Amino acid sequence: MRVLLAGGAGYIGAHTAVALVEAGHDVLVVDDLSNSSAEAVARVEQITGAAVPLLSADARDVEALTAFVREHAPVDAVIHLAGLKAVGESVAEPVRYYDVNLGSSLAILKLMAAEGIPTIVFSSSATVYGEPESLPLSEESPTGIDLANPYGKTKRIIEEILKDAAAADPRLRAVSLRYFNPVGAHSSGLIGEDPTGIPNNLMPYVARVAVGTLDRVGVFGDDYDTPDGTGQRDYIHVVDLAAGHVAALERAREGYEVYNLGTGTPVSVLELIAAFERASGKQIPREILPRRAGDVAASYCDPGKAERDLGWTATRTIDDACRDSWDWQSKNPNGYATV
Ligand code: NAD
Ligand code: WQD
């Protein structure tokens, strides 16, 4: 298949591009590079040896998307990873989040209808489950749009838009992938997570403490009802996550489906820090801080539906993720700006 990756220069997009090429697909990327670098796409080309055309444009720009797709026709599918993803920022700038995340999704659906592209795989998030009523989370677990933050609401609303679009067009194949916590990097050390400014997420924060660009990691609460009192999450290696996109694309059927992509194994903040210390051989100074507003105690999935329907399962551990994240961070201490 020839696949348009919207947001393909980003963290998950670049890994997905590699997985697609390795599975025999052709990839084109549209990305406005607002949270990424063209260097990531150049590194994808370096890893795979394939040419990956990059259009630097806003995914809300249907005209630009149309011209790009026609230039590379026929395009068979879209993987839509483009958008804004910082939870705190979404509370401060809700209109921008609704505009970019919903606007890009609507533009892509209009493009697909006009150009006869039948398949879309969308980056949703475990955040749509909000505060879990019970664990592990299955695709049938309750979700709502009464979520704590606009970011999560955009994901939930886009899921509903895809469901409605698939109900209205029997040829459409639409899949939402609810990612749990993506971590790690490609084993080449050439691509990885490169957040701008101070990272919001635990793994890139810990990686920067290990490499020496940040002093210590704050542990947001050690009084949760979890085995060691710190928050538990389902950390999924980004290369496993990328493979999940290939499986979803290849197995998608007419209609709409949702899949959790996670490992099913909860890992606490302190366990992740310990794993990173083992992987890096560095001590990671930490300090217990109050809970972060909006955090849940624990979130992990039942990945059984993806295994049954897509034949996909995560194979990499938190130790693998820490090793690969450390390899990426130590080889690229300033991310893509290192070159
Ligand atoms: P990322 O920021 O690295 O990738 C998103 C990409 O989209 C970036 O390259 C950015 O430049 C691009 N982009 C943003 N606005 C755009 C626009 N208007 N037009 C074109 N490109 C635009 O983030 P990521 O971690 O790779 O996340 C990819 C997707 O997965 C996002 O939709 C995110 O919400 C979702 N997701 C991420 C996580 C996570 O923890 N990383 C978890 C669940 C879901
Ligand atoms: C993990 C654990 C924190 C940072 C977020 C979004 C979610 C999804 C993934 C996109 C928690 C603790 C963190 C730190 C810490 N993104 N922590 N010190 O919050 O599970 O999910 O990213 O869809 O929507 O909400 O991930 O990595 O921020 O936190 O102690 O400096 O680490 O409290 O227990 P989270 P995270």
Tab-separated table of C-alpha atoms and ligand atoms in Angstrom:
chain	number	residue	atom	x	y	z
A	1	MET	CA	0.000	0.000	0.000
A	2	ARG	CA	0.990	3.631	-0.366
A	3	VAL	CA	0.303	5.406	2.902
A	4	LEU	CA	0.035	9.091	3.750
A	5	LEU	CA	1.380	9.655	7.263
A	6	ALA	CA	-0.008	12.897	8.674
A	7	GLY	CA	2.291	13.909	11.529
A	8	GLY	CA	4.868	11.445	10.224
A	9	ALA	CA	7.879	13.536	11.279
A	10	GLY	CA	6.853	13.207	14.942
A	11	TYR	CA	7.917	10.682	17.548
A	12	ILE	CA	5.410	7.916	16.818
A	13	GLY	CA	5.110	8.863	13.135
A	14	ALA	CA	8.802	8.382	12.374
A	15	HIS	CA	8.821	4.929	13.982
A	16	THR	CA	5.640	4.036	12.123
A	17	ALA	CA	7.209	5.159	8.854
A	18	VAL	CA	10.128	2.768	9.424
A	19	ALA	CA	7.771	-0.122	10.279
A	20	LEU	CA	5.664	0.527	7.170
A	21	VAL	CA	8.653	0.587	4.823
A	22	GLU	CA	10.043	-2.558	6.453
A	23	ALA	CA	6.669	-4.245	5.865
A	24	GLY	CA	6.883	-3.378	2.155
A	25	HIS	CA	4.698	-0.261	2.023
A	26	ASP	CA	5.455	3.147	0.495
A	27	VAL	CA	5.233	6.171	2.771
A	28	LEU	CA	4.600	9.882	2.223
A	29	VAL	CA	4.639	12.350	5.077
A	30	VAL	CA	2.725	15.566	5.632
A	31	ASP	CA	3.799	17.481	8.723
A	32	ASP	CA	3.913	21.191	9.526
A	33	LEU	CA	7.049	20.518	11.614
A	34	SER	CA	5.525	22.504	14.503
A	35	ASN	CA	6.715	19.861	16.983
A	36	SER	CA	9.289	17.970	14.923
A	37	SER	CA	12.114	18.265	12.472
A	38	ALA	CA	12.643	17.325	8.825
A	39	GLU	CA	15.787	15.600	10.115
A	40	ALA	CA	13.552	12.844	11.557
A	41	VAL	CA	12.310	12.019	8.055
A	42	ALA	CA	15.876	12.098	6.713
A	43	ARG	CA	16.797	9.574	9.431
A	44	VAL	CA	13.859	7.360	8.443
A	45	GLU	CA	15.296	7.387	4.912
A	46	GLN	CA	18.728	6.555	6.325
A	47	ILE	CA	17.382	3.585	8.333
A	48	THR	CA	15.206	2.173	5.569
A	49	GLY	CA	17.073	3.184	2.409
A	50	ALA	CA	13.722	4.260	0.953
A	51	ALA	CA	12.743	7.708	-0.322
A	52	VAL	CA	10.077	9.267	1.925
A	53	PRO	CA	8.589	12.407	0.340
A	54	LEU	CA	7.836	15.119	2.923
A	55	LEU	CA	5.282	17.888	2.448
A	56	SER	CA	5.785	20.621	5.002
A	57	ALA	CA	2.204	21.831	5.367
A	58	ASP	CA	-0.669	22.118	7.798
A	59	ALA	CA	-2.862	19.012	7.738
A	60	ARG	CA	-5.921	21.309	7.826
A	61	ASP	CA	-4.989	22.524	4.336
A	62	VAL	CA	-7.112	20.260	2.103
A	63	GLU	CA	-5.786	21.862	-1.093
A	64	ALA	CA	-2.179	21.186	-0.171
A	65	LEU	CA	-3.028	17.611	0.863
A	66	THR	CA	-4.915	17.024	-2.381
A	67	ALA	CA	-2.062	18.226	-4.580
A	68	PHE	CA	0.431	16.069	-2.648
A	69	VAL	CA	-1.747	12.947	-2.846
A	70	ARG	CA	-2.367	13.446	-6.573
A	71	GLU	CA	1.349	13.887	-7.185
A	72	HIS	CA	1.922	10.495	-5.544
A	73	ALA	CA	-1.262	8.706	-6.663
A	74	PRO	CA	-2.561	6.182	-5.942
A	75	VAL	CA	-2.589	6.636	-2.147
A	76	ASP	CA	-4.383	3.744	-0.427
A	77	ALA	CA	-4.565	4.801	3.214
A	78	VAL	CA	-3.951	7.574	5.731
A	79	ILE	CA	-2.432	7.167	9.167
A	80	HIS	CA	-3.399	10.295	11.069
A	81	LEU	CA	-0.976	11.154	13.849
A	82	ALA	CA	-0.883	14.933	13.326
A	83	GLY	CA	-1.990	17.139	16.163
A	84	LEU	CA	-1.269	18.812	19.445
A	85	LYS	CA	-0.775	16.564	22.460
A	86	ALA	CA	0.170	18.493	25.601
A	87	VAL	CA	-2.571	17.988	28.187
A	88	GLY	CA	-1.756	21.090	30.272
A	89	GLU	CA	-1.436	23.311	27.217
A	90	SER	CA	-4.841	22.101	26.023
A	91	VAL	CA	-6.426	23.447	29.214
A	92	ALA	CA	-4.799	26.841	28.624
A	93	GLU	CA	-5.469	26.946	24.860
A	94	PRO	CA	-8.598	24.866	24.213
A	95	VAL	CA	-9.621	26.636	21.005
A	96	ARG	CA	-6.250	25.986	19.382
A	97	TYR	CA	-6.479	22.312	20.390
A	98	TYR	CA	-9.988	21.886	18.981
A	99	ASP	CA	-8.990	23.779	15.843
A	100	VAL	CA	-5.849	21.765	15.068
A	101	ASN	CA	-6.973	18.321	16.209
A	102	LEU	CA	-10.525	18.408	14.861
A	103	GLY	CA	-9.627	20.557	11.835
A	104	SER	CA	-6.888	18.200	10.658
A	105	SER	CA	-9.157	15.169	11.103
A	106	LEU	CA	-12.009	16.754	9.139
A	107	ALA	CA	-9.634	17.870	6.380
A	108	ILE	CA	-8.253	14.344	6.080
A	109	LEU	CA	-11.753	12.828	5.884
A	110	LYS	CA	-12.687	15.341	3.161
A	111	LEU	CA	-9.509	14.473	1.266
A	112	MET	CA	-10.242	10.753	1.541
A	113	ALA	CA	-13.816	11.138	0.303
A	114	ALA	CA	-12.773	13.294	-2.646
A	115	GLU	CA	-9.791	11.161	-3.662
A	116	GLY	CA	-11.364	7.760	-2.999
A	117	ILE	CA	-8.973	6.735	-0.191
A	118	PRO	CA	-10.776	4.023	1.812
A	119	THR	CA	-8.668	3.463	4.949
A	120	ILE	CA	-7.765	5.599	7.962
A	121	VAL	CA	-5.898	4.666	11.136
A	122	PHE	CA	-6.162	7.310	13.835
A	123	SER	CA	-3.954	8.026	16.880
A	124	SER	CA	-6.307	8.009	19.833
A	125	SER	CA	-5.260	7.734	23.442
A	126	ALA	CA	-5.901	5.867	26.677
A	127	THR	CA	-6.743	9.301	28.024
A	128	VAL	CA	-10.290	8.791	26.636
A	129	TYR	CA	-10.963	6.391	29.549
A	130	GLY	CA	-10.517	9.179	32.119
A	131	GLU	CA	-10.553	7.828	35.683
A	132	PRO	CA	-10.825	4.021	35.274
A	133	GLU	CA	-13.782	2.353	36.999
A	134	SER	CA	-11.946	-0.965	36.875
A	135	LEU	CA	-8.671	-2.366	35.529
A	136	PRO	CA	-7.465	-3.577	33.118
A	137	LEU	CA	-9.150	-1.266	30.613
A	138	SER	CA	-10.876	-2.969	27.698
A	139	GLU	CA	-12.301	-1.253	24.636
A	140	GLU	CA	-15.727	-1.597	26.275
A	141	SER	CA	-14.648	0.293	29.399
A	142	PRO	CA	-16.586	3.546	29.812
A	143	THR	CA	-15.342	6.687	28.070
A	144	GLY	CA	-16.899	10.075	28.083
A	145	ILE	CA	-16.487	13.542	26.762
A	146	ASP	CA	-16.652	14.782	30.345
A	147	LEU	CA	-12.896	14.222	30.391
A	148	ALA	CA	-10.668	16.446	32.494
A	149	ASN	CA	-8.952	18.188	29.598
A	150	PRO	CA	-9.666	19.441	26.069
A	151	TYR	CA	-6.900	17.252	24.601
A	152	GLY	CA	-8.696	14.085	25.700
A	153	LYS	CA	-11.991	15.480	24.474
A	154	THR	CA	-10.555	16.090	21.001
A	155	LYS	CA	-9.548	12.406	20.823
A	156	ARG	CA	-12.971	11.247	21.996
A	157	ILE	CA	-14.794	13.552	19.554
A	158	ILE	CA	-12.612	12.466	16.619
A	159	GLU	CA	-13.372	8.822	17.457
A	160	GLU	CA	-17.087	9.629	17.206
A	161	ILE	CA	-16.584	11.485	13.915
A	162	LEU	CA	-14.813	8.431	12.458
A	163	LYS	CA	-17.581	6.141	13.676
A	164	ASP	CA	-20.252	8.339	12.062
A	165	ALA	CA	-18.260	8.640	8.820
A	166	ALA	CA	-17.884	4.846	8.626
A	167	ALA	CA	-21.604	4.352	9.297
A	168	ALA	CA	-22.430	6.708	6.426
A	169	ASP	CA	-19.955	5.265	3.904
A	170	PRO	CA	-19.904	1.462	3.700
A	171	ARG	CA	-16.546	1.495	1.872
A	172	LEU	CA	-14.735	3.310	4.683
A	173	ARG	CA	-12.323	1.371	6.900
A	174	ALA	CA	-11.627	3.385	10.043
A	175	VAL	CA	-9.598	2.319	13.052
A	176	SER	CA	-8.856	4.220	16.251
A	177	LEU	CA	-5.795	3.038	18.151
A	178	ARG	CA	-5.862	3.964	21.830
A	179	TYR	CA	-2.212	4.179	22.747
A	180	PHE	CA	-1.232	3.690	26.352
A	181	ASN	CA	2.152	5.287	27.245
A	182	PRO	CA	4.561	5.203	24.272
A	183	VAL	CA	8.246	5.062	25.266
A	184	GLY	CA	11.608	3.925	23.881
A	185	ALA	CA	13.266	4.509	20.541
A	186	HIS	CA	14.401	2.699	17.418
A	187	SER	CA	17.290	0.276	18.025
A	188	SER	CA	19.468	2.198	15.525
A	189	GLY	CA	19.644	5.153	17.933
A	190	LEU	CA	18.808	7.380	14.950
A	191	ILE	CA	15.201	8.283	15.808
A	192	GLY	CA	13.543	8.829	19.163
A	193	GLU	CA	11.468	11.192	21.256
A	194	ASP	CA	12.642	14.799	21.063
A	195	PRO	CA	10.305	17.020	23.078
A	196	THR	CA	10.835	20.775	22.887
A	197	GLY	CA	11.572	22.427	26.218
A	198	ILE	CA	11.154	20.583	29.496
A	199	PRO	CA	9.448	17.216	28.922
A	200	ASN	CA	5.955	16.707	30.394
A	201	ASN	CA	6.208	12.924	30.282
A	202	LEU	CA	8.120	10.687	32.639
A	203	MET	CA	10.406	8.697	30.319
A	204	PRO	CA	11.916	11.628	28.356
A	205	TYR	CA	12.318	13.508	31.635
A	206	VAL	CA	14.215	10.615	33.215
A	207	ALA	CA	16.338	10.269	30.044
A	208	ARG	CA	17.400	13.913	30.337
A	209	VAL	CA	18.288	13.491	33.991
A	210	ALA	CA	20.416	10.476	33.045
A	211	VAL	CA	22.209	12.394	30.295
A	212	GLY	CA	22.772	15.348	32.640
A	213	THR	CA	20.646	18.064	31.032
A	214	LEU	CA	18.168	18.050	33.947
A	215	ASP	CA	19.073	17.721	37.653
A	216	ARG	CA	16.500	15.355	39.117
A	217	VAL	CA	13.109	13.894	38.411
A	218	GLY	CA	10.099	14.876	40.498
A	219	VAL	CA	7.940	11.887	41.442
A	220	PHE	CA	4.355	13.143	41.375
A	221	GLY	CA	2.933	11.481	44.473
A	222	ASP	CA	3.927	8.392	46.464
A	223	ASP	CA	0.628	8.006	48.301
A	224	TYR	CA	-1.499	6.379	45.591
A	225	ASP	CA	-3.278	3.103	46.234
A	226	THR	CA	-0.640	1.144	44.266
A	227	PRO	CA	2.002	-1.353	45.459
A	228	ASP	CA	4.753	1.274	45.975
A	229	GLY	CA	2.470	4.320	46.192
A	230	THR	CA	3.539	5.804	42.837
A	231	GLY	CA	1.443	5.928	39.681
A	232	GLN	CA	1.266	2.848	37.467
A	233	ARG	CA	1.126	3.030	33.681
A	234	ASP	CA	1.229	0.685	30.707
A	235	TYR	CA	4.441	1.721	28.921
A	236	ILE	CA	4.482	0.480	25.341
A	237	HIS	CA	7.685	0.410	23.304
A	238	VAL	CA	7.271	2.732	20.324
A	239	VAL	CA	8.559	0.041	17.915
A	240	ASP	CA	5.806	-2.323	19.129
A	241	LEU	CA	3.330	0.545	18.763
A	242	ALA	CA	4.547	1.168	15.208
A	243	ALA	CA	3.992	-2.519	14.385
A	244	GLY	CA	0.436	-2.118	15.695
A	245	HIS	CA	-0.204	0.513	13.018
A	246	VAL	CA	0.993	-1.807	10.269
A	247	ALA	CA	-1.259	-4.590	11.590
A	248	ALA	CA	-4.258	-2.238	11.860
A	249	LEU	CA	-3.704	-0.981	8.331
A	250	GLU	CA	-3.331	-4.428	6.815
A	251	ARG	CA	-6.235	-6.004	8.711
A	252	ALA	CA	-8.711	-3.095	8.628
A	253	ARG	CA	-12.175	-4.099	7.444
A	254	GLU	CA	-15.095	-1.958	6.287
A	255	GLY	CA	-16.608	-0.191	9.271
A	256	TYR	CA	-15.164	1.251	12.456
A	257	GLU	CA	-13.079	-0.444	15.157
A	258	VAL	CA	-11.206	0.647	18.269
A	259	TYR	CA	-8.141	-1.089	19.687
A	260	ASN	CA	-6.103	-0.617	22.841
A	261	LEU	CA	-2.379	-0.762	22.137
A	262	GLY	CA	-0.499	-1.518	25.326
A	263	THR	CA	1.346	-4.334	27.049
A	264	GLY	CA	-1.172	-5.106	29.784
A	265	THR	CA	1.595	-4.830	32.395
A	266	PRO	CA	1.533	-1.978	34.925
A	267	VAL	CA	4.875	-0.325	35.785
A	268	SER	CA	5.244	2.260	38.569
A	269	VAL	CA	7.188	5.525	38.455
A	270	LEU	CA	9.819	4.089	40.797
A	271	GLU	CA	10.051	0.878	38.749
A	272	LEU	CA	10.611	2.894	35.571
A	273	ILE	CA	13.335	4.976	37.236
A	274	ALA	CA	15.036	1.793	38.490
A	275	ALA	CA	14.881	0.257	35.006
A	276	PHE	CA	16.450	3.386	33.527
A	277	GLU	CA	19.223	3.294	36.110
A	278	ARG	CA	19.984	-0.313	35.118
A	279	ALA	CA	19.932	0.534	31.414
A	280	SER	CA	22.091	3.643	31.650
A	281	GLY	CA	24.376	2.754	34.542
A	282	LYS	CA	23.593	6.267	35.887
A	283	GLN	CA	22.038	7.225	39.184
A	284	ILE	CA	18.795	9.099	38.665
A	285	PRO	CA	18.256	11.600	41.516
A	286	ARG	CA	14.556	11.891	42.390
A	287	GLU	CA	12.424	13.916	44.733
A	288	ILE	CA	8.916	13.089	45.931
A	289	LEU	CA	6.532	15.910	45.004
A	290	PRO	CA	2.773	16.316	45.460
A	291	ARG	CA	0.414	14.553	43.054
A	292	ARG	CA	0.002	16.226	39.649
A	293	ALA	CA	-3.526	17.535	39.019
A	294	GLY	CA	-5.565	15.274	36.758
A	295	ASP	CA	-3.369	12.153	37.176
A	296	VAL	CA	-4.969	8.768	37.778
A	297	ALA	CA	-3.429	6.211	40.152
A	298	ALA	CA	-3.162	3.441	37.585
A	299	SER	CA	-3.923	2.871	33.922
A	300	TYR	CA	-3.209	-0.301	31.974
A	301	CYS	CA	-5.024	-2.242	29.326
A	302	ASP	CA	-6.293	-5.602	28.321
A	303	PRO	CA	-4.599	-5.873	24.900
A	304	GLY	CA	-6.572	-9.015	23.967
A	305	LYS	CA	-8.742	-7.493	21.235
A	306	ALA	CA	-5.721	-6.320	19.203
A	307	GLU	CA	-4.155	-9.749	19.595
A	308	ARG	CA	-7.321	-11.541	18.469
A	309	ASP	CA	-8.274	-9.277	15.559
A	310	LEU	CA	-4.947	-7.868	14.411
A	311	GLY	CA	-2.570	-10.653	15.394
A	312	TRP	CA	-0.573	-7.958	17.214
A	313	THR	CA	1.028	-8.160	20.607
A	314	ALA	CA	3.721	-6.116	22.333
A	315	THR	CA	6.960	-8.060	22.662
A	316	ARG	CA	9.308	-5.496	24.222
A	317	THR	CA	9.735	-4.862	27.946
A	318	ILE	CA	10.317	-1.732	29.984
A	319	ASP	CA	14.017	-2.721	30.152
A	320	ASP	CA	14.142	-2.813	26.337
A	321	ALA	CA	12.485	0.606	26.208
A	322	CYS	CA	14.912	2.126	28.724
A	323	ARG	CA	17.912	0.656	26.858
A	324	ASP	CA	16.741	2.083	23.532
A	325	SER	CA	15.712	5.408	25.022
A	326	TRP	CA	19.129	5.730	26.684
A	327	ASP	CA	20.897	4.801	23.449
A	328	TRP	CA	18.951	7.501	21.570
A	329	GLN	CA	19.391	10.123	24.311
A	330	SER	CA	23.115	9.513	24.807
A	331	LYS	CA	23.837	9.546	21.064
A	332	ASN	CA	21.634	12.624	20.523
A	333	PRO	CA	21.833	14.652	23.765
A	334	ASN	CA	20.116	17.590	22.043
A	335	GLY	CA	17.766	15.454	19.985
A	336	TYR	CA	17.676	16.138	16.250
A	337	ALA	CA	19.380	19.494	16.873
A	338	THR	CA	22.562	17.526	17.704
A	339	VAL	CA	23.477	17.310	13.987
B	1	NAD	P1	4.522	14.447	18.057
B	1	NAD	O1	4.224	15.843	18.477
B	1	NAD	O2	5.936	13.997	18.053
B	1	NAD	O3	3.893	14.156	16.603
B	1	NAD	C1	2.792	14.883	16.104
B	1	NAD	C2	3.226	15.496	14.791
B	1	NAD	O4	2.160	16.262	14.245
B	1	NAD	C3	4.429	16.447	14.939
B	1	NAD	O5	5.431	16.079	14.035
B	1	NAD	C4	3.839	17.820	14.603
B	1	NAD	O6	4.793	18.673	13.976
B	1	NAD	C5	2.692	17.441	13.693
B	1	NAD	N1	1.620	18.432	13.638
B	1	NAD	C6	1.034	19.109	14.653
B	1	NAD	N2	0.062	19.915	14.177
B	1	NAD	C7	0.032	19.723	12.831
B	1	NAD	C8	-0.739	20.263	11.775
B	1	NAD	N3	-1.713	21.180	12.012
B	1	NAD	N4	-0.486	19.862	10.521
B	1	NAD	C9	0.480	18.946	10.263
B	1	NAD	N5	1.256	18.400	11.217
B	1	NAD	C10	1.017	18.782	12.485
B	1	NAD	O7	3.632	13.477	18.954
B	1	NAD	P2	3.595	11.898	19.031
B	1	NAD	O8	3.930	11.531	20.420
B	1	NAD	O9	4.325	11.302	17.909
B	1	NAD	O10	2.036	11.682	18.859
B	1	NAD	C11	1.448	11.332	17.630
B	1	NAD	C12	-0.043	11.216	17.838
B	1	NAD	O11	-0.306	10.247	18.833
B	1	NAD	C13	-0.715	12.503	18.318
B	1	NAD	O12	-1.965	12.612	17.688
B	1	NAD	C14	-0.911	12.266	19.799
B	1	NAD	O13	-2.001	12.982	20.314
B	1	NAD	C15	-1.148	10.774	19.837
B	1	NAD	N6	-0.809	10.148	21.125
B	1	NAD	C16	0.437	10.332	21.654
B	1	NAD	C17	0.768	9.763	22.894
B	1	NAD	C18	2.094	9.991	23.516
B	1	NAD	O14	2.210	9.848	24.732
B	1	NAD	N7	3.150	10.320	22.778
B	1	NAD	C19	-0.191	8.994	23.562
B	1	NAD	C20	-1.446	8.811	22.970
B	1	NAD	C21	-1.737	9.400	21.753
B	2	WQD	C1	3.397	8.852	33.761
B	2	WQD	C2	3.508	8.692	35.271
B	2	WQD	C3	2.947	10.692	36.473
B	2	WQD	C4	6.326	13.048	34.929
B	2	WQD	C5	0.190	11.456	29.365
B	2	WQD	C6	-1.103	12.018	28.850
B	2	WQD	C7	-1.797	11.004	28.018
B	2	WQD	C8	-0.881	10.421	26.950
B	2	WQD	C9	0.442	10.014	27.473
B	2	WQD	C10	-1.280	11.490	24.892
B	2	WQD	C11	2.360	9.352	36.045
B	2	WQD	C12	4.406	10.349	36.666
B	2	WQD	C13	5.396	12.060	35.202
B	2	WQD	C14	7.237	13.428	35.951
B	2	WQD	C15	6.224	11.814	37.415
B	2	WQD	N1	-0.603	11.363	25.921
B	2	WQD	N2	5.357	11.456	36.421
B	2	WQD	N3	7.146	12.794	37.152
B	2	WQD	O1	0.194	11.264	32.452
B	2	WQD	O2	0.142	8.759	32.036
B	2	WQD	O3	-0.101	10.319	30.167
B	2	WQD	O4	1.002	11.056	28.263
B	2	WQD	O5	-2.337	11.001	24.612
B	2	WQD	O6	-2.896	11.639	27.472
B	2	WQD	O7	-1.919	12.390	29.948
B	2	WQD	O8	2.090	10.105	31.217
B	2	WQD	O9	4.539	10.208	31.292
B	2	WQD	O10	3.203	12.243	31.982
B	2	WQD	O11	3.210	10.228	33.442
B	2	WQD	O12	6.199	11.282	38.523
B	2	WQD	O13	8.070	14.330	35.782
B	2	WQD	O14	4.704	9.365	35.700
B	2	WQD	O15	2.395	11.184	37.660
B	2	WQD	O16	2.124	8.546	37.170
B	2	WQD	P1	0.518	10.126	31.606
B	2	WQD	P2	3.328	10.756	31.931
